[in-house]
């Protein structure tokens, strides 16, 4: 005790001497850097205040304190760095970087300056530069826990797993009594594919715990750690997978049966059990003996797991004929009685198996007839509720929609609506049928009717918005989507919520309408979301270790590693590439060209044009001011502070179109697709289109080889193959060494392509046509390539297309025939006739022909197109007959909840 008192007294004298020295330096106005560095009073009292202000986000106070210090010590590096870091948080980045660099220059041996420099880079997502700064700081202060912790987070973010292990080991060595350091060290080894070492570390950590651990407030975290160490279910799943791989099938079968006892609705367990018993085929083709064995297996399993739906559904995949019919009847009967709307989605994979769709059709028609006449199922005495007929009609409508028999599908769904007009699902399915039939405006109208029946249902609202965007009713879709966003600017709200399906559908709509600026803006917004998701994982590197959500953390990291292979990112990147390709093919007119055209106009038209421009500018200005007022009014918090959102400087994407080299922009996204979606045909189709325009011959050849590898019989693959070698044949003789090298590669690769072996391009095209002469799209591709190879044979190419026959699909359908042609294929052929072949008469003949096959198509102006949309507009003009009265909702309630009055007017005008 005496020693500690003596120590305190000595320390007090030491502080007083230092304070005297600092006062003397101030009076003399002399600031030697070595003396300042030794002024510990200054370092631990005054200089610490800016850091504390930064940590508590009191940036103005921190800035004021830093300025006060720098007034006395203008070259103090750490204060300069902290001031720069504070300015960075106030969005003054250029000043921030200048001050931090000056701080490092003035005090290059200060770990604080290097640490701050790293934090600055980290805030701008320059993680590699930040890591360099942290390593410089650790050279000066190798045991600084805060810097080591920050470095470990960046190493996890950048997947520098070897460095992550080393840093985590150092943290554990410095502070072994901290649980997070033990867990972090174990996780680092797990991520570095050293699971055994991770288990050893966790067991060593458990050995440090007391007998009564954990306390009640940490039981959840401790349980998560134990599950992370040994998840018994995941352990058994991994064990059975390894047993199958090494051929110990009997043990694996027993283990699969044990897993089924835990979860009898897991389809992968049934598949694994079939593999162990030698009764699994990837293509689904089983012999009669195998089918009998599988039937016996699932009957025994059904007796064991009577409540399992999977054990009843899986036999439908392999049973055939009468056994399939009996099993299907037993499966659908209780679900129709219960009224399960997803029954058709459950059975839709069966439509890809020959004959099963016909059996299902006959079965459901028999059920419909029996229930409609007797109110009972065939051979049953129990009376069915009235809703059973409704859901039977509901299933039949979806069935005929799937088979392309839209007349029958619409009659069935209308019968269901007449039976029970208050079921929202009926209107949604009718909307989907009309979309498939080609009447997109009517589909949007029916979806809006479904939405009006339940204004509080976000899903139905989203379905309605999707249909409107498919019909290119973008403004109406925006207003409808805004019903479930915050007040104010719906664009920003949907963007902030990362509503990617909306942005993709909106971008596709703008692309169809030729508005490339807005389309690009939507597609790039989705790409920005994925970049944000990648950055957002940074916050979880420390949070998950602290909260012990270790299993979810590891899964999140694995998900992040394959993030850009997600379908939404693929659609966004492909959409952006298509926009840039179209922008390259048809660049926007320059201002000079527009001015030249205006100069040729007479004075009266010039005056009218100027007046229109002034009115448009005034209208745009007024709309912008109105939006700003709304956003500022809605952006007032409870405390009275205004949260003004930044105004979008380029709302229509016009600046995005002002790129010098659209193909180089497209290449950025193409590389991401090639890395993350290498097995997608669309990826390599886009690669070919970009590289053939960039004159990158070998890269275009690489894309062609990938297409042939994935699907050599696809019409697009054939197009690219013929176009590429036709271009090669038209190339001039090589002159430079580079051209000669490229030529030698082409000469070596061409014989290796089986489609061209000992054939000219014309012969290869004829062979392709002969092989696929019954397919519309293959005939169209062959016709297009015939015209490309021999432009004087346009008439022959047209004849190839017009002689195509819309054959009946092989089916025993009970209600009418099903034809092979699809609406989207016929539209693609019509565009080919209009644009590539440029034969308007042939295009008109094709349009008239397809209007008979697709009478509901608005594109081909079929005789029934627009029929449902006209009826819906009449309904809107007569509110007493509208969907609001059907739903039992007053007009006032709809207007207040859904703001539908403006929508009705807009729908009528469209």
mmCIF file of C-alpha atoms in Angstrom, residues 316-572:
data_model
loop_
_atom_site.group_PDB
_atom_site.id
_atom_site.type_symbol
_atom_site.label_atom_id
_atom_site.label_comp_id
_atom_site.label_asym_id
_atom_site.label_seq_id
_atom_site.Cartn_x
_atom_site.Cartn_y
_atom_site.Cartn_z
ATOM 1 C CA UNK A 316 -46.277 -39.605 -59.274
ATOM 2 C CA UNK A 317 -42.854 -38.994 -60.855
ATOM 3 C CA UNK A 318 -42.166 -42.654 -61.699
ATOM 4 C CA UNK A 319 -45.564 -44.396 -61.891
ATOM 5 C CA UNK A 320 -47.126 -44.931 -65.314
ATOM 6 C CA UNK A 321 -50.517 -45.717 -66.778
ATOM 7 C CA UNK A 322 -53.326 -46.873 -64.517
ATOM 8 C CA UNK A 323 -51.120 -46.894 -61.412
ATOM 9 C CA UNK A 324 -50.285 -43.243 -62.041
ATOM 10 C CA UNK A 325 -53.974 -42.411 -62.467
ATOM 11 C CA UNK A 326 -54.896 -44.113 -59.192
ATOM 12 C CA UNK A 327 -52.044 -42.422 -57.282
ATOM 13 C CA UNK A 328 -52.903 -39.029 -58.799
ATOM 14 C CA UNK A 329 -56.561 -39.419 -57.789
ATOM 15 C CA UNK A 330 -55.597 -40.253 -54.204
ATOM 16 C CA UNK A 331 -53.209 -37.294 -54.136
ATOM 17 C CA UNK A 332 -55.415 -34.536 -55.611
ATOM 18 C CA UNK A 333 -58.719 -35.516 -53.989
ATOM 19 C CA UNK A 334 -58.018 -34.247 -50.435
ATOM 20 C CA UNK A 335 -56.225 -31.171 -51.767
ATOM 21 C CA UNK A 336 -59.176 -30.178 -53.955
ATOM 22 C CA UNK A 337 -61.500 -30.663 -50.998
ATOM 23 C CA UNK A 338 -59.264 -28.588 -48.778
ATOM 24 C CA UNK A 339 -58.898 -25.888 -51.460
ATOM 25 C CA UNK A 340 -55.123 -25.689 -51.979
ATOM 26 C CA UNK A 341 -54.428 -23.006 -54.654
ATOM 27 C CA UNK A 342 -50.850 -24.256 -55.243
ATOM 28 C CA UNK A 343 -51.938 -27.749 -56.362
ATOM 29 C CA UNK A 344 -51.280 -27.057 -60.044
ATOM 30 C CA UNK A 345 -47.818 -25.628 -59.299
ATOM 31 C CA UNK A 346 -47.101 -28.818 -57.359
ATOM 32 C CA UNK A 347 -48.074 -31.042 -60.292
ATOM 33 C CA UNK A 348 -46.739 -28.886 -63.147
ATOM 34 C CA UNK A 349 -43.398 -30.815 -63.435
ATOM 35 C CA UNK A 350 -45.442 -33.869 -64.500
ATOM 36 C CA UNK A 351 -46.388 -32.043 -67.718
ATOM 37 C CA UNK A 352 -42.854 -32.596 -68.997
ATOM 38 C CA UNK A 353 -43.367 -36.379 -68.896
ATOM 39 C CA UNK A 354 -45.114 -37.876 -71.968
ATOM 40 C CA UNK A 355 -48.728 -38.875 -71.465
ATOM 41 C CA UNK A 356 -49.174 -37.736 -67.877
ATOM 42 C CA UNK A 357 -50.803 -34.410 -68.779
ATOM 43 C CA UNK A 358 -53.457 -36.310 -70.763
ATOM 44 C CA UNK A 359 -54.164 -38.651 -67.841
ATOM 45 C CA UNK A 360 -54.454 -35.692 -65.460
ATOM 46 C CA UNK A 361 -56.825 -33.928 -67.847
ATOM 47 C CA UNK A 362 -59.129 -36.930 -68.157
ATOM 48 C CA UNK A 363 -59.034 -37.496 -64.404
ATOM 49 C CA UNK A 364 -59.878 -33.902 -63.447
ATOM 50 C CA UNK A 365 -62.625 -33.700 -66.091
ATOM 51 C CA UNK A 366 -64.210 -36.815 -64.600
ATOM 52 C CA UNK A 367 -63.998 -35.265 -61.143
ATOM 53 C CA UNK A 368 -65.574 -32.050 -62.445
ATOM 54 C CA UNK A 369 -68.443 -33.934 -64.071
ATOM 55 C CA UNK A 370 -69.088 -36.112 -61.015
ATOM 56 C CA UNK A 371 -68.978 -33.218 -58.538
ATOM 57 C CA UNK A 372 -71.071 -31.000 -60.816
ATOM 58 C CA UNK A 373 -73.819 -33.603 -61.242
ATOM 59 C CA UNK A 374 -73.823 -35.543 -57.962
ATOM 60 C CA UNK A 375 -71.780 -33.365 -55.592
ATOM 61 C CA UNK A 376 -69.537 -36.360 -54.869
ATOM 62 C CA UNK A 377 -66.267 -37.850 -56.074
ATOM 63 C CA UNK A 378 -66.652 -40.921 -58.340
ATOM 64 C CA UNK A 379 -67.214 -44.038 -56.234
ATOM 65 C CA UNK A 380 -67.577 -42.025 -53.011
ATOM 66 C CA UNK A 381 -70.575 -41.600 -50.768
ATOM 67 C CA UNK A 382 -69.421 -38.475 -48.920
ATOM 68 C CA UNK A 383 -70.923 -35.210 -50.118
ATOM 69 C CA UNK A 384 -68.331 -32.620 -51.104
ATOM 70 C CA UNK A 385 -68.559 -28.940 -50.103
ATOM 71 C CA UNK A 386 -69.450 -26.482 -52.913
ATOM 72 C CA UNK A 387 -65.895 -25.110 -52.916
ATOM 73 C CA UNK A 388 -64.551 -28.434 -54.266
ATOM 74 C CA UNK A 389 -66.077 -27.679 -57.685
ATOM 75 C CA UNK A 390 -64.556 -24.206 -57.557
ATOM 76 C CA UNK A 391 -61.008 -25.511 -57.016
ATOM 77 C CA UNK A 392 -61.510 -28.220 -59.636
ATOM 78 C CA UNK A 393 -62.386 -25.546 -62.209
ATOM 79 C CA UNK A 394 -59.448 -23.499 -60.936
ATOM 80 C CA UNK A 395 -57.095 -26.418 -61.615
ATOM 81 C CA UNK A 396 -58.574 -27.064 -65.080
ATOM 82 C CA UNK A 397 -58.139 -23.409 -66.076
ATOM 83 C CA UNK A 398 -54.435 -23.569 -65.234
ATOM 84 C CA UNK A 399 -54.147 -26.930 -66.980
ATOM 85 C CA UNK A 400 -55.514 -25.616 -70.281
ATOM 86 C CA UNK A 401 -53.449 -22.459 -69.930
ATOM 87 C CA UNK A 402 -50.323 -24.627 -69.639
ATOM 88 C CA UNK A 403 -51.319 -26.519 -72.801
ATOM 89 C CA UNK A 404 -51.972 -23.330 -74.778
ATOM 90 C CA UNK A 405 -55.738 -23.862 -75.072
ATOM 91 C CA UNK A 406 -56.638 -20.363 -73.977
ATOM 92 C CA UNK A 407 -60.306 -20.445 -75.054
ATOM 93 C CA UNK A 408 -61.012 -23.446 -72.842
ATOM 94 C CA UNK A 409 -58.906 -22.003 -70.009
ATOM 95 C CA UNK A 410 -60.850 -18.738 -70.054
ATOM 96 C CA UNK A 411 -64.196 -20.536 -70.135
ATOM 97 C CA UNK A 412 -63.211 -22.615 -67.090
ATOM 98 C CA UNK A 413 -61.965 -19.635 -65.091
ATOM 99 C CA UNK A 414 -65.093 -17.628 -66.007
ATOM 100 C CA UNK A 415 -67.200 -20.533 -64.784
ATOM 101 C CA UNK A 416 -65.241 -20.528 -61.515
ATOM 102 C CA UNK A 417 -65.714 -16.754 -61.115
ATOM 103 C CA UNK A 418 -69.440 -17.139 -61.746
ATOM 104 C CA UNK A 419 -69.496 -19.870 -59.079
ATOM 105 C CA UNK A 420 -67.708 -17.748 -56.421
ATOM 106 C CA UNK A 421 -66.952 -14.178 -57.555
ATOM 107 C CA UNK A 422 -65.147 -13.129 -54.357
ATOM 108 C CA UNK A 423 -62.025 -15.343 -54.612
ATOM 109 C CA UNK A 424 -59.034 -13.161 -55.526
ATOM 110 C CA UNK A 425 -56.959 -16.063 -56.870
ATOM 111 C CA UNK A 426 -59.449 -16.545 -59.695
ATOM 112 C CA UNK A 427 -58.860 -13.055 -61.070
ATOM 113 C CA UNK A 428 -55.096 -13.431 -60.725
ATOM 114 C CA UNK A 429 -55.128 -16.671 -62.723
ATOM 115 C CA UNK A 430 -57.405 -15.144 -65.361
ATOM 116 C CA UNK A 431 -54.899 -12.292 -65.651
ATOM 117 C CA UNK A 432 -52.097 -14.828 -66.137
ATOM 118 C CA UNK A 433 -54.071 -16.675 -68.825
ATOM 119 C CA UNK A 434 -54.648 -13.447 -70.753
ATOM 120 C CA UNK A 435 -50.957 -12.609 -70.483
ATOM 121 C CA UNK A 436 -50.021 -15.982 -71.982
ATOM 122 C CA UNK A 437 -52.683 -15.507 -74.681
ATOM 123 C CA UNK A 438 -51.080 -12.200 -75.665
ATOM 124 C CA UNK A 439 -53.542 -9.589 -74.354
ATOM 125 C CA UNK A 440 -51.245 -7.782 -71.932
ATOM 126 C CA UNK A 441 -53.506 -4.762 -71.400
ATOM 127 C CA UNK A 442 -56.416 -6.984 -70.422
ATOM 128 C CA UNK A 443 -54.136 -8.987 -68.146
ATOM 129 C CA UNK A 444 -53.135 -5.766 -66.368
ATOM 130 C CA UNK A 445 -56.799 -4.768 -66.050
ATOM 131 C CA UNK A 446 -57.751 -8.115 -64.476
ATOM 132 C CA UNK A 447 -54.783 -7.926 -62.104
ATOM 133 C CA UNK A 448 -55.940 -4.458 -61.047
ATOM 134 C CA UNK A 449 -59.405 -5.842 -60.428
ATOM 135 C CA UNK A 450 -57.896 -8.501 -58.157
ATOM 136 C CA UNK A 451 -55.899 -5.816 -56.360
ATOM 137 C CA UNK A 452 -59.015 -3.733 -55.718
ATOM 138 C CA UNK A 453 -60.585 -6.668 -53.918
ATOM 139 C CA UNK A 454 -57.958 -6.533 -51.155
ATOM 140 C CA UNK A 455 -56.125 -3.230 -50.937
ATOM 141 C CA UNK A 456 -54.053 -4.392 -47.953
ATOM 142 C CA UNK A 457 -52.461 -7.348 -49.785
ATOM 143 C CA UNK A 458 -48.936 -6.397 -50.866
ATOM 144 C CA UNK A 459 -48.469 -9.571 -52.951
ATOM 145 C CA UNK A 460 -51.572 -8.953 -55.065
ATOM 146 C CA UNK A 461 -50.486 -5.346 -55.477
ATOM 147 C CA UNK A 462 -47.072 -6.503 -56.686
ATOM 148 C CA UNK A 463 -48.660 -8.927 -59.162
ATOM 149 C CA UNK A 464 -50.745 -6.060 -60.517
ATOM 150 C CA UNK A 465 -47.663 -3.842 -60.896
ATOM 151 C CA UNK A 466 -45.844 -6.631 -62.732
ATOM 152 C CA UNK A 467 -48.716 -7.044 -65.204
ATOM 153 C CA UNK A 468 -48.845 -3.300 -65.812
ATOM 154 C CA UNK A 469 -45.128 -3.186 -66.549
ATOM 155 C CA UNK A 470 -45.486 -6.131 -68.935
ATOM 156 C CA UNK A 471 -48.135 -4.082 -70.735
ATOM 157 C CA UNK A 472 -45.717 -1.075 -70.757
ATOM 158 C CA UNK A 473 -48.054 0.957 -68.520
ATOM 159 C CA UNK A 474 -45.117 2.344 -66.556
ATOM 160 C CA UNK A 475 -46.723 5.469 -65.096
ATOM 161 C CA UNK A 476 -49.744 3.510 -63.856
ATOM 162 C CA UNK A 477 -47.452 0.830 -62.415
ATOM 163 C CA UNK A 478 -45.451 3.474 -60.521
ATOM 164 C CA UNK A 479 -48.596 4.901 -58.944
ATOM 165 C CA UNK A 480 -49.821 1.447 -57.980
ATOM 166 C CA UNK A 481 -46.477 0.459 -56.465
ATOM 167 C CA UNK A 482 -46.435 3.723 -54.508
ATOM 168 C CA UNK A 483 -49.446 2.538 -52.479
ATOM 169 C CA UNK A 484 -47.092 0.368 -50.422
ATOM 170 C CA UNK A 485 -44.218 2.839 -50.127
ATOM 171 C CA UNK A 486 -43.690 5.778 -47.839
ATOM 172 C CA UNK A 487 -45.190 9.116 -48.802
ATOM 173 C CA UNK A 488 -43.065 11.089 -51.175
ATOM 174 C CA UNK A 489 -40.940 9.991 -54.079
ATOM 175 C CA UNK A 490 -41.819 6.383 -54.855
ATOM 176 C CA UNK A 491 -38.758 5.968 -57.075
ATOM 177 C CA UNK A 492 -36.356 6.583 -54.208
ATOM 178 C CA UNK A 493 -38.382 4.439 -51.823
ATOM 179 C CA UNK A 494 -38.429 1.467 -54.181
ATOM 180 C CA UNK A 495 -34.716 1.946 -54.784
ATOM 181 C CA UNK A 496 -33.963 2.187 -51.062
ATOM 182 C CA UNK A 497 -35.954 -0.989 -50.431
ATOM 183 C CA UNK A 498 -33.866 -2.746 -53.133
ATOM 184 C CA UNK A 499 -37.052 -3.780 -54.944
ATOM 185 C CA UNK A 500 -35.156 -5.480 -57.732
ATOM 186 C CA UNK A 501 -38.045 -7.285 -59.440
ATOM 187 C CA UNK A 502 -39.718 -3.916 -59.987
ATOM 188 C CA UNK A 503 -36.568 -2.295 -61.356
ATOM 189 C CA UNK A 504 -35.917 -5.217 -63.702
ATOM 190 C CA UNK A 505 -39.480 -5.266 -65.030
ATOM 191 C CA UNK A 506 -39.431 -1.480 -65.394
ATOM 192 C CA UNK A 507 -36.083 -1.606 -67.202
ATOM 193 C CA UNK A 508 -37.378 -4.264 -69.613
ATOM 194 C CA UNK A 509 -40.436 -2.119 -70.319
ATOM 195 C CA UNK A 510 -38.344 0.960 -71.056
ATOM 196 C CA UNK A 511 -36.073 -1.142 -73.301
ATOM 197 C CA UNK A 512 -39.075 -2.394 -75.306
ATOM 198 C CA UNK A 513 -40.212 1.202 -75.719
ATOM 199 C CA UNK A 514 -36.764 2.298 -76.900
ATOM 200 C CA UNK A 515 -36.029 4.505 -73.876
ATOM 201 C CA UNK A 516 -32.447 3.311 -73.368
ATOM 202 C CA UNK A 517 -31.571 5.970 -70.797
ATOM 203 C CA UNK A 518 -34.238 4.955 -68.304
ATOM 204 C CA UNK A 519 -33.718 1.271 -69.061
ATOM 205 C CA UNK A 520 -29.999 1.584 -68.296
ATOM 206 C CA UNK A 521 -30.779 3.481 -65.122
ATOM 207 C CA UNK A 522 -32.997 0.668 -63.857
ATOM 208 C CA UNK A 523 -30.576 -2.123 -64.804
ATOM 209 C CA UNK A 524 -27.586 -0.339 -63.255
ATOM 210 C CA UNK A 525 -29.614 0.313 -60.102
ATOM 211 C CA UNK A 526 -29.934 -3.449 -59.644
ATOM 212 C CA UNK A 527 -26.191 -3.851 -60.185
ATOM 213 C CA UNK A 528 -25.663 -1.178 -57.513
ATOM 214 C CA UNK A 529 -27.817 -3.188 -55.095
ATOM 215 C CA UNK A 530 -25.530 -6.186 -55.476
ATOM 216 C CA UNK A 531 -22.488 -4.015 -54.875
ATOM 217 C CA UNK A 532 -24.171 -2.712 -51.705
ATOM 218 C CA UNK A 533 -24.979 -6.252 -50.572
ATOM 219 C CA UNK A 534 -21.316 -7.152 -51.007
ATOM 220 C CA UNK A 535 -20.275 -4.161 -48.899
ATOM 221 C CA UNK A 536 -22.955 -4.757 -46.276
ATOM 222 C CA UNK A 537 -21.311 -8.027 -45.245
ATOM 223 C CA UNK A 538 -18.493 -5.972 -43.691
ATOM 224 C CA UNK A 539 -20.641 -5.073 -40.686
ATOM 225 C CA UNK A 540 -21.301 -8.744 -39.921
ATOM 226 C CA UNK A 541 -17.671 -9.828 -39.563
ATOM 227 C CA UNK A 542 -17.562 -8.458 -36.024
ATOM 228 C CA UNK A 543 -21.287 -8.610 -35.203
ATOM 229 C CA UNK A 544 -21.669 -12.356 -35.820
ATOM 230 C CA UNK A 545 -18.590 -13.218 -33.779
ATOM 231 C CA UNK A 546 -19.876 -11.078 -30.953
ATOM 232 C CA UNK A 547 -23.438 -12.461 -31.045
ATOM 233 C CA UNK A 548 -22.212 -16.030 -31.757
ATOM 234 C CA UNK A 549 -24.439 -16.528 -34.828
ATOM 235 C CA UNK A 550 -21.623 -18.558 -36.330
ATOM 236 C CA UNK A 551 -23.517 -20.990 -38.562
ATOM 237 C CA UNK A 552 -25.466 -18.185 -40.191
ATOM 238 C CA UNK A 553 -22.236 -16.205 -40.570
ATOM 239 C CA UNK A 554 -20.436 -18.979 -42.438
ATOM 240 C CA UNK A 555 -23.468 -19.537 -44.669
ATOM 241 C CA UNK A 556 -23.612 -15.806 -45.361
ATOM 242 C CA UNK A 557 -19.972 -15.795 -46.478
ATOM 243 C CA UNK A 558 -20.603 -18.747 -48.798
ATOM 244 C CA UNK A 559 -23.644 -16.952 -50.200
ATOM 245 C CA UNK A 560 -21.594 -13.807 -50.774
ATOM 246 C CA UNK A 561 -19.003 -15.808 -52.717
ATOM 247 C CA UNK A 562 -21.670 -16.833 -55.235
ATOM 248 C CA UNK A 563 -23.737 -13.652 -54.996
ATOM 249 C CA UNK A 564 -23.297 -12.518 -58.604
ATOM 250 C CA UNK A 565 -24.552 -15.845 -59.946
ATOM 251 C CA UNK A 566 -28.049 -14.918 -58.740
ATOM 252 C CA UNK A 567 -30.721 -14.722 -61.450
ATOM 253 C CA UNK A 568 -31.587 -11.063 -60.757
ATOM 254 C CA UNK A 569 -27.989 -9.972 -61.256
ATOM 255 C CA UNK A 570 -27.785 -11.987 -64.465
ATOM 256 C CA UNK A 571 -30.927 -10.282 -65.798
ATOM 257 C CA UNK A 572 -29.676 -6.827 -64.844
#
